Amino acid sequence: MRRNQLLLALAATLSLSACGGGGGVSPGSVPKTASNYAPSPTVPALPAAKPLTDPNISTDSEEYRTHGGLDMINMAPVYEAGFSGKGQIIAILDGSFDIDHPELNDNIHPASINIANRNLGMEAFKDSWEAHEHGNLVSGVAVAERNGVGMHGIAFNAQLLAIAEDDGSSDQGIIITADTIVKGIDYAIANGARVISTSSLLLTGEFSDSGNQKIYSAMKRAAAKGAIFVIAGGNGARPTPRNFNPVALGPELYGHVIIAGGLTEDGVIHAVADRAGDARSIYLSTQARGLGQLNNHDGIWFPTRFQGTSIAAPQIAAAIAILYEAFPNIDGEDAFNILMETAKDLGAPGVDEIYGGGLIDVGAAIQPLGQQKVAVLKKGGKVEFVDLGASFLATSPAFGDAFARAATGRVMTLDKYNRSFFVDLPSRTLQGRGPSDLNLFMDELRRHHATRLAMGGANRVDVYFSDNRKDPLAPTTMAFTNSEVGHSGRPALRYSAALDAKSDAQFAYGLPVTSLVGGGHGGPQFFSEGYNQDAVGLAFTPGKSVAVSRQFGARFKVSMAVGEGWYNTDVLGYGQHASEAPQLSSALVQIETGIGPLDLGWQVRAIREDGALLGSMASGLMQFDARTDSTFNTIRANARLGSSLRITADYTVGSTDVNGQLNALVGHVRDIRTNTFHISAIKDGIWGQDDQLAFGVSQPLRVSHARVSLNTATGRDYETDTLLFERRNLRLSPSGREINLDLAYRAQLMPGSHFQVNALYQINSGHVVSAKPETGVLLSLQSVF
């Protein structure tokens, strides 16, 4: 005997939201570290940087556009994140500066100095713009103020430590000596600068041997304290930059020196810019033509145009200041590696002789790199790190949107450079499909078949299987191993036998224990009922089960059953083998009795889950380590009103206990309460003897109350480089209550054949109050032959 059955396969399938998009990851706003380098006692202390008036910095401004090079290096996401170099010091070594320039004066560090001749000070060339021109032009693209006038620099809230290197001894041009360079480097480090930009001939070897050695030694001292140099490559279109020496590739300086190349507005190498050549592994570029810089003419300040690699170096230095602000724990070597790793490749693929590492991408540089790790606080205060990439929580339909609406907030993550970011926990939470999912219902209906073999008396064998194939003519594989059941259509087998006149037993594989003890409404199947669904609506793949029943008198029956199963991780999208899925075991006792036209039942069900919580599963950070025990009590009533009308109702309440710590992130889960109900009316003989009409109202299993505590890192003390943990206590309950209104009509067409019509109207689908109502209508045919 073969027939097409209406059976709904219940599976909490999830749709993974890509972390990074709509919930995405953003750098954390964290406390700033104290300077690693103490200022000279004779120098004024660093004043507080100007506060941002709007954390979300607009890129729709004339100042932004006048700069000319901000889009090329992808500054928009940086400003949207609120970073502008605040609290950072950029040291620029150049001939001379005018510290009263209206686009620079508020950003000038008070320790700015003429290092070559302190007696002259910074005002020595006040009346000669030519003496200041180069210094002010290179400074403007980096730190020009955002004040509504002219343009703003890349790091417009950073401070400029202007270090003039010309001693004023010649009227033939700027004279810079090796000793002056050494003094400037040491001075910059002593006053808190961690990035130094210069067009000076630091690495050319054009000084005396002793002078070169002094410069290299000063650079090594700075590198040892975590600083980084950005040096203009040169403007001779040379195959290797003029301002390069292989000493920069040595172990003491590599990662602490960037040679800056220049590009046109179109992103190609500037005609005069020295190529990467032998410096390719430390060579990065920015726009070096078509930028707005600061100038002076007849006492009027206005942006002008200037070009060359001198204008590229301070832009890279400003990008590094942005990284220092966003991530106070990194040093110059980290900044070097981050910029190299995130640079846009230009020219030949990979690092090449023309473009070196490529064009810096500051927007990409503030995003996490490599595996993200989450710090979790274990027992005894031990901190461990768990990979975030494989971490997510797949909640069962019973929880609805409870985790998302609980405002579980953000947790701190660390990338490969130990930089802090925040990720929204709700973005890692995936909500499962409910028992009344229409697609699941129709899929099961199309594919399910059953066969019954009578063996004499009350003994029989029932076999259930699904095609699970696209080709309806392909042979059906019937399999009974764990892995095949989980993967190829959930075949099931049941053997029923009479033990004596009042007792019977059933042995099954692939059927839930509740299907062995009866208790249904006796009418046509509703949309909201499910195949492989237990009495409380948990969707799983059943394994072995056994049940025994005994009749005591005419209307008193006791049944007991035990079974096992596992959650189908393929349906959930986990991609795991079924045998590796969380295990489930259950036992129940059911008592049935009757009084007049009323049939009554009571069932108590115990479910133990290993690695799951009411059907919710997790991995990585949120992996369930604990065992959960649930108890469900169900009362059921079935009333006959006349010969053709029946009313059935059942109500279930449950409680769940978590034994042990659920996982490292979730410290405790307690007071979990659940409920579900179903009411239906079945009318026989609407238009004939063999038809039935049924109407049902139901609510699938819903978590009505739960308390959870989270142990999360929410901050970081950069002075001690320790993570700050916080325990948050949350209440979990979904925002809505799913209600299913079912209508089903079943009638006989001819002996052995029936047709059935199902209709469903679903409110607050998945227990989400904002979910749109869902409707479904289905016509099916059944045949027995």
XYZ file of C-alpha atoms in Angstrom, residues 372-378 384-393 410-413 423-425 428-429 617-625 661-667 710-713 725:
47
model
C 38.985 38.512 14.262
C 39.209 37.203 17.785
C 36.862 37.815 20.672
C 38.220 37.966 24.189
C 36.221 35.829 26.611
C 36.603 35.742 30.350
C 36.888 32.213 31.699
C 41.015 33.411 26.108
C 40.566 34.413 22.472
C 38.039 32.758 20.185
C 37.836 33.120 16.411
C 34.883 35.306 15.463
C 34.689 34.123 11.859
C 33.078 30.787 12.728
C 31.008 32.233 15.567
C 27.275 32.603 15.309
C 24.123 31.742 17.182
C 28.551 45.225 20.971
C 31.476 43.063 21.920
C 35.085 43.929 21.358
C 37.082 41.970 18.820
C 30.798 43.824 16.388
C 27.061 43.841 17.032
C 25.961 40.571 18.568
C 25.782 37.230 14.478
C 22.360 35.889 15.498
C 22.638 25.908 18.043
C 25.869 27.837 17.987
C 29.507 27.654 16.997
C 32.797 29.305 17.833
C 32.442 32.054 20.381
C 28.882 31.069 21.263
C 29.349 27.308 21.127
C 27.085 25.576 23.640
C 29.171 23.585 26.086
C 28.113 27.558 31.914
C 26.548 27.644 28.470
C 29.637 29.116 26.793
C 32.370 31.646 27.376
C 30.290 34.598 26.209
C 27.033 33.668 27.902
C 27.744 33.317 31.582
C 26.832 38.109 29.042
C 30.522 38.447 29.837
C 31.842 40.817 27.196
C 34.883 43.004 26.684
C 34.983 43.239 30.868
